[in-house]
Amino acid sequence: EVQLVESGGGLVQPGGSLRLSCAASGFSFGNYVMSWVRQAPGKGLEWVSAISGGGGPTYYADSVKGRFTISRDNSKNTLFLQMNTLSAEDTAVYFCAKLLFVWSFFDNWGQGTLVTVSS
Amino acid sequence: QSVLTQPSSVSGAPGQRVTISCTGSRSNIGAGYDVHWYQQLPRTAPKLLIFGNTNRPSGVPDRFSGSKSGTSASLAITGLQAEDEADYYCQSYDSSLSGSVFGGGTKLTVL
């Protein structure tokens, strides 16, 4: 059974940084594209970033480009999202999700971790 | 303002059929990119409902079906049940934005 478990969320001040993790199990992690999708309180889903299976090409939404960095450690089956220069607009639940290939559908999702940016 | 446009809400009585539209443009749905649908029950993570415009993952009832035509796609739910009350999102790829895009979501209320 595929399992994705996010962690690392919390309260951070504007301008601060946070690193999210997503522990994966139940599938060959290194063979799949992984992604982060966020959902602001009471709002819809927003794709944030994606990374290929080997950690090579990475992709970002314009809203986070230059501030967020996606990475992965295939030896530990873990996906990361380093978030810098955070603002209130980044407040959201962050989901990690598995894709079959880049720009395909998200076939498995984690439960999400809440990031709150506030002073 | 979402790249893919969905109605904010739809409703129907138990047993009825409802449809949820997802309207895009020539840089996403109209360019031939697949549309996928997700169901998000209250306070839970989204769940894949339809992939590749018309395909159901294992375990999704055949009451759920998807279609696509031109720059739009639709999700149909027949034999509406109380447990179908949720938010529904469409998703595709947009070549202008070079990324995945979602619709704004549709809240389904079962009367």
mmCIF file of C-alpha atoms in Angstrom:
data_model
loop_
_atom_site.group_PDB
_atom_site.id
_atom_site.type_symbol
_atom_site.label_atom_id
_atom_site.label_comp_id
_atom_site.label_asym_id
_atom_site.label_seq_id
_atom_site.Cartn_x
_atom_site.Cartn_y
_atom_site.Cartn_z
ATOM 1 C CA GLU A 1 0.000 0.000 0.000
ATOM 2 C CA VAL A 2 1.311 3.426 -0.976
ATOM 3 C CA GLN A 3 1.828 5.726 1.992
ATOM 4 C CA LEU A 4 2.914 9.356 1.940
ATOM 5 C CA VAL A 5 3.421 11.096 5.276
ATOM 6 C CA GLU A 6 4.247 14.789 5.382
ATOM 7 C CA SER A 7 5.888 16.561 8.277
ATOM 8 C CA GLY A 8 7.625 19.825 9.082
ATOM 9 C CA GLY A 9 4.716 22.226 8.987
ATOM 10 C CA GLY A 10 4.134 24.821 11.640
ATOM 11 C CA LEU A 11 3.969 28.511 12.454
ATOM 12 C CA VAL A 12 6.624 30.728 10.899
ATOM 13 C CA GLN A 13 7.050 34.485 10.757
ATOM 14 C CA PRO A 14 6.866 36.388 7.469
ATOM 15 C CA GLY A 15 10.227 36.277 5.741
ATOM 16 C CA GLY A 16 11.135 33.056 7.501
ATOM 17 C CA SER A 17 11.964 29.594 6.208
ATOM 18 C CA LEU A 18 10.614 26.093 6.682
ATOM 19 C CA ARG A 19 11.520 22.670 5.337
ATOM 20 C CA LEU A 20 8.820 20.119 4.662
ATOM 21 C CA SER A 21 9.428 16.389 4.376
ATOM 22 C CA CYS A 22 7.371 13.581 2.883
ATOM 23 C CA ALA A 23 8.214 10.002 3.813
ATOM 24 C CA ALA A 24 7.155 7.526 1.163
ATOM 25 C CA SER A 25 6.586 3.790 1.362
ATOM 26 C CA GLY A 26 4.861 1.002 -0.493
ATOM 27 C CA PHE A 27 6.308 1.697 -3.956
ATOM 28 C CA SER A 28 9.648 2.107 -5.761
ATOM 29 C CA PHE A 29 10.120 5.733 -4.773
ATOM 30 C CA GLY A 30 12.982 6.508 -7.150
ATOM 31 C CA ASN A 31 10.949 5.448 -10.173
ATOM 32 C CA TYR A 32 8.275 8.101 -9.789
ATOM 33 C CA VAL A 33 7.862 11.830 -10.194
ATOM 34 C CA MET A 34 6.837 13.483 -6.940
ATOM 35 C CA SER A 35 5.100 16.771 -6.390
ATOM 36 C CA TRP A 36 3.860 19.271 -3.820
ATOM 37 C CA VAL A 37 0.347 20.686 -4.013
ATOM 38 C CA ARG A 38 -1.006 23.221 -1.548
ATOM 39 C CA GLN A 39 -4.422 24.357 -0.392
ATOM 40 C CA ALA A 40 -4.932 27.678 1.352
ATOM 41 C CA PRO A 41 -7.606 27.695 4.070
ATOM 42 C CA GLY A 42 -11.021 27.455 2.461
ATOM 43 C CA LYS A 43 -9.530 27.639 -1.034
ATOM 44 C CA GLY A 44 -8.813 25.296 -3.924
ATOM 45 C CA LEU A 45 -5.807 23.216 -4.883
ATOM 46 C CA GLU A 46 -2.653 24.823 -6.285
ATOM 47 C CA TRP A 47 0.232 22.884 -7.825
ATOM 48 C CA VAL A 48 3.528 24.043 -6.314
ATOM 49 C CA SER A 49 6.436 21.972 -7.577
ATOM 50 C CA ALA A 50 7.501 18.655 -9.072
ATOM 51 C CA ILE A 51 10.710 16.635 -9.329
ATOM 52 C CA SER A 52 11.642 13.748 -11.577
ATOM 53 C CA GLY A 53 12.414 10.317 -10.188
ATOM 54 C CA GLY A 54 16.164 10.702 -10.372
ATOM 55 C CA GLY A 55 16.090 14.153 -8.836
ATOM 56 C CA GLY A 56 16.972 15.731 -12.165
ATOM 57 C CA PRO A 57 14.558 18.184 -13.743
ATOM 58 C CA THR A 58 12.593 20.219 -11.259
ATOM 59 C CA TYR A 59 9.553 22.358 -11.923
ATOM 60 C CA TYR A 60 7.942 25.233 -10.055
ATOM 61 C CA ALA A 61 4.806 27.330 -10.145
ATOM 62 C CA ASP A 62 5.522 30.995 -10.823
ATOM 63 C CA SER A 63 4.183 31.864 -7.358
ATOM 64 C CA VAL A 64 7.060 30.045 -5.637
ATOM 65 C CA LYS A 65 9.855 30.130 -8.218
ATOM 66 C CA GLY A 66 13.067 31.441 -6.705
ATOM 67 C CA ARG A 67 11.824 30.962 -3.138
ATOM 68 C CA PHE A 68 11.053 27.246 -2.893
ATOM 69 C CA THR A 69 13.352 24.326 -3.681
ATOM 70 C CA ILE A 70 12.157 20.767 -4.178
ATOM 71 C CA SER A 71 14.553 17.877 -3.639
ATOM 72 C CA ARG A 72 14.522 14.191 -2.820
ATOM 73 C CA ASP A 73 16.671 11.543 -1.156
ATOM 74 C CA ASN A 74 15.933 8.282 -2.924
ATOM 75 C CA SER A 75 18.083 6.332 -0.458
ATOM 76 C CA LYS A 76 15.679 7.398 2.294
ATOM 77 C CA ASN A 77 12.482 7.461 0.218
ATOM 78 C CA THR A 78 11.926 11.061 1.228
ATOM 79 C CA LEU A 79 10.762 14.167 -0.620
ATOM 80 C CA PHE A 80 11.557 17.667 0.601
ATOM 81 C CA LEU A 81 10.376 21.222 0.059
ATOM 82 C CA GLN A 82 12.607 24.022 1.271
ATOM 83 C CA MET A 83 10.534 27.187 1.585
ATOM 84 C CA ASN A 84 12.256 30.543 1.974
ATOM 85 C CA THR A 85 11.053 34.149 2.166
ATOM 86 C CA LEU A 86 7.631 33.016 3.267
ATOM 87 C CA SER A 87 4.654 35.356 3.211
ATOM 88 C CA ALA A 88 1.068 35.157 4.415
ATOM 89 C CA GLU A 89 0.054 34.024 0.924
ATOM 90 C CA ASP A 90 2.008 30.812 1.494
ATOM 91 C CA THR A 91 -0.242 29.789 4.389
ATOM 92 C CA ALA A 92 -1.757 26.493 3.332
ATOM 93 C CA VAL A 93 -1.920 22.775 3.843
ATOM 94 C CA TYR A 94 0.900 21.264 1.793
ATOM 95 C CA PHE A 95 0.274 17.824 0.283
ATOM 96 C CA CYS A 96 2.896 15.627 -1.279
ATOM 97 C CA ALA A 97 1.643 13.549 -4.155
ATOM 98 C CA LYS A 98 2.927 10.822 -6.438
ATOM 99 C CA LEU A 99 2.605 11.019 -10.205
ATOM 100 C CA LEU A 100 2.908 8.376 -12.873
ATOM 101 C CA PHE A 101 5.012 10.744 -14.989
ATOM 102 C CA VAL A 102 5.573 14.486 -15.253
ATOM 103 C CA TRP A 103 2.384 16.394 -16.000
ATOM 104 C CA SER A 104 0.196 13.354 -15.440
ATOM 105 C CA PHE A 105 -2.310 12.833 -12.663
ATOM 106 C CA PHE A 106 -1.660 12.632 -8.931
ATOM 107 C CA ASP A 107 -2.554 9.056 -8.052
ATOM 108 C CA ASN A 108 -1.654 9.083 -4.369
ATOM 109 C CA TRP A 109 -1.679 11.884 -1.814
ATOM 110 C CA GLY A 110 -0.414 12.372 1.704
ATOM 111 C CA GLN A 111 -2.602 13.725 4.472
ATOM 112 C CA GLY A 112 -0.970 17.146 4.324
ATOM 113 C CA THR A 113 0.925 19.381 6.731
ATOM 114 C CA LEU A 114 -0.222 22.870 7.693
ATOM 115 C CA VAL A 115 2.083 25.836 7.195
ATOM 116 C CA THR A 116 0.980 29.080 8.817
ATOM 117 C CA VAL A 117 2.883 32.280 8.059
ATOM 118 C CA SER A 118 2.020 34.921 10.610
ATOM 119 C CA SER A 119 3.648 37.334 13.001
ATOM 120 C CA GLN B 1 -8.839 33.198 -10.742
ATOM 121 C CA SER B 2 -8.223 29.576 -11.730
ATOM 122 C CA VAL B 3 -6.998 28.640 -15.195
ATOM 123 C CA LEU B 4 -9.687 25.958 -15.344
ATOM 124 C CA THR B 5 -13.205 27.196 -14.581
ATOM 125 C CA GLN B 6 -15.663 25.132 -12.571
ATOM 126 C CA PRO B 7 -19.038 26.077 -11.085
ATOM 127 C CA SER B 8 -18.615 26.907 -7.423
ATOM 128 C CA SER B 9 -21.457 24.637 -6.397
ATOM 129 C CA VAL B 10 -23.930 22.058 -7.678
ATOM 130 C CA SER B 11 -26.627 20.114 -5.881
ATOM 131 C CA GLY B 12 -28.937 17.200 -6.409
ATOM 132 C CA ALA B 13 -31.272 14.877 -4.593
ATOM 133 C CA PRO B 14 -30.313 11.303 -3.755
ATOM 134 C CA GLY B 15 -30.579 9.093 -6.825
ATOM 135 C CA GLN B 16 -30.340 11.974 -9.269
ATOM 136 C CA ARG B 17 -27.629 12.721 -11.819
ATOM 137 C CA VAL B 18 -25.394 15.781 -11.637
ATOM 138 C CA THR B 19 -22.647 17.063 -13.876
ATOM 139 C CA ILE B 20 -19.704 19.305 -13.101
ATOM 140 C CA SER B 21 -18.094 21.223 -15.930
ATOM 141 C CA CYS B 22 -14.463 22.222 -16.303
ATOM 142 C CA THR B 23 -13.735 24.856 -18.916
ATOM 143 C CA GLY B 24 -10.222 25.576 -20.112
ATOM 144 C CA SER B 25 -8.542 27.087 -23.129
ATOM 145 C CA ARG B 26 -6.292 26.342 -26.091
ATOM 146 C CA SER B 27 -3.234 26.130 -23.865
ATOM 147 C CA ASN B 28 -4.576 23.319 -21.700
ATOM 148 C CA ILE B 29 -7.658 21.196 -22.367
ATOM 149 C CA GLY B 30 -8.039 22.544 -25.899
ATOM 150 C CA ALA B 31 -4.436 21.627 -26.679
ATOM 151 C CA GLY B 32 -5.266 17.988 -26.105
ATOM 152 C CA TYR B 33 -3.912 17.578 -22.588
ATOM 153 C CA ASP B 34 -5.734 15.068 -20.444
ATOM 154 C CA VAL B 35 -8.162 16.088 -17.728
ATOM 155 C CA HIS B 36 -8.237 14.380 -14.352
ATOM 156 C CA TRP B 37 -10.743 14.662 -11.528
ATOM 157 C CA TYR B 38 -10.367 14.479 -7.755
ATOM 158 C CA GLN B 39 -12.819 14.136 -4.903
ATOM 159 C CA GLN B 40 -12.027 15.805 -1.596
ATOM 160 C CA LEU B 41 -14.194 14.824 1.325
ATOM 161 C CA PRO B 42 -14.310 17.276 4.231
ATOM 162 C CA ARG B 43 -11.035 17.507 6.114
ATOM 163 C CA THR B 44 -9.300 14.874 4.008
ATOM 164 C CA ALA B 45 -6.738 14.748 1.222
ATOM 165 C CA PRO B 46 -7.912 14.725 -2.404
ATOM 166 C CA LYS B 47 -8.512 11.335 -3.983
ATOM 167 C CA LEU B 48 -8.096 10.512 -7.659
ATOM 168 C CA LEU B 49 -11.515 9.914 -9.184
ATOM 169 C CA ILE B 50 -11.010 9.993 -12.967
ATOM 170 C CA PHE B 51 -7.753 10.000 -14.927
ATOM 171 C CA GLY B 52 -7.049 10.453 -18.602
ATOM 172 C CA ASN B 53 -10.442 12.092 -19.224
ATOM 173 C CA THR B 54 -12.557 8.949 -18.866
ATOM 174 C CA ASN B 55 -10.750 6.299 -16.801
ATOM 175 C CA ARG B 56 -11.670 5.213 -13.278
ATOM 176 C CA PRO B 57 -9.033 3.939 -10.864
ATOM 177 C CA SER B 58 -9.725 0.620 -9.247
ATOM 178 C CA GLY B 59 -12.305 0.985 -6.499
ATOM 179 C CA VAL B 60 -14.105 4.041 -7.893
ATOM 180 C CA PRO B 61 -17.770 3.204 -8.548
ATOM 181 C CA ASP B 62 -19.005 3.324 -12.125
ATOM 182 C CA ARG B 63 -21.499 5.969 -11.015
ATOM 183 C CA PHE B 64 -18.655 8.379 -11.713
ATOM 184 C CA SER B 65 -17.748 9.092 -15.330
ATOM 185 C CA GLY B 66 -15.725 11.669 -17.203
ATOM 186 C CA SER B 67 -15.819 13.152 -20.666
ATOM 187 C CA LYS B 68 -13.913 15.732 -22.667
ATOM 188 C CA SER B 69 -14.707 17.777 -25.736
ATOM 189 C CA GLY B 70 -12.886 20.747 -27.206
ATOM 190 C CA THR B 71 -11.776 23.075 -24.450
ATOM 191 C CA SER B 72 -14.031 21.538 -21.790
ATOM 192 C CA ALA B 73 -14.482 18.437 -19.717
ATOM 193 C CA SER B 74 -17.252 17.136 -17.498
ATOM 194 C CA LEU B 75 -17.666 14.865 -14.521
ATOM 195 C CA ALA B 76 -20.992 13.076 -14.225
ATOM 196 C CA ILE B 77 -22.274 11.407 -11.087
ATOM 197 C CA THR B 78 -25.338 9.207 -11.357
ATOM 198 C CA GLY B 79 -27.381 7.648 -8.576
ATOM 199 C CA LEU B 80 -26.316 10.420 -6.201
ATOM 200 C CA GLN B 81 -25.614 9.291 -2.647
ATOM 201 C CA ALA B 82 -25.143 11.233 0.575
ATOM 202 C CA GLU B 83 -21.520 10.066 0.715
ATOM 203 C CA ASP B 84 -20.823 11.873 -2.573
ATOM 204 C CA GLU B 85 -21.096 15.226 -0.807
ATOM 205 C CA ALA B 86 -17.609 16.661 -1.289
ATOM 206 C CA ASP B 87 -15.503 19.114 -3.254
ATOM 207 C CA TYR B 88 -14.537 18.091 -6.778
ATOM 208 C CA TYR B 89 -11.549 19.408 -8.718
ATOM 209 C CA CYS B 90 -10.464 19.058 -12.330
ATOM 210 C CA GLN B 91 -6.788 19.155 -13.282
ATOM 211 C CA SER B 92 -4.768 19.349 -16.486
ATOM 212 C CA TYR B 93 -1.488 20.668 -17.853
ATOM 213 C CA ASP B 94 -1.083 24.170 -19.218
ATOM 214 C CA SER B 95 1.602 24.792 -21.833
ATOM 215 C CA SER B 96 1.620 28.567 -21.319
ATOM 216 C CA LEU B 97 2.255 28.196 -17.596
ATOM 217 C CA SER B 98 4.419 25.084 -18.024
ATOM 218 C CA GLY B 99 2.789 23.390 -15.093
ATOM 219 C CA SER B 100 -0.170 21.499 -13.741
ATOM 220 C CA VAL B 101 -3.326 23.514 -13.219
ATOM 221 C CA PHE B 102 -6.470 22.894 -11.191
ATOM 222 C CA GLY B 103 -9.991 24.146 -11.431
ATOM 223 C CA GLY B 104 -11.288 26.236 -8.576
ATOM 224 C CA GLY B 105 -13.318 23.354 -7.214
ATOM 225 C CA THR B 106 -17.029 22.559 -7.082
ATOM 226 C CA LYS B 107 -18.894 21.853 -3.874
ATOM 227 C CA LEU B 108 -21.465 19.127 -4.349
ATOM 228 C CA THR B 109 -24.400 19.183 -1.963
ATOM 229 C CA VAL B 110 -26.707 16.180 -1.740
ATOM 230 C CA LEU B 111 -30.100 17.552 -0.782
#
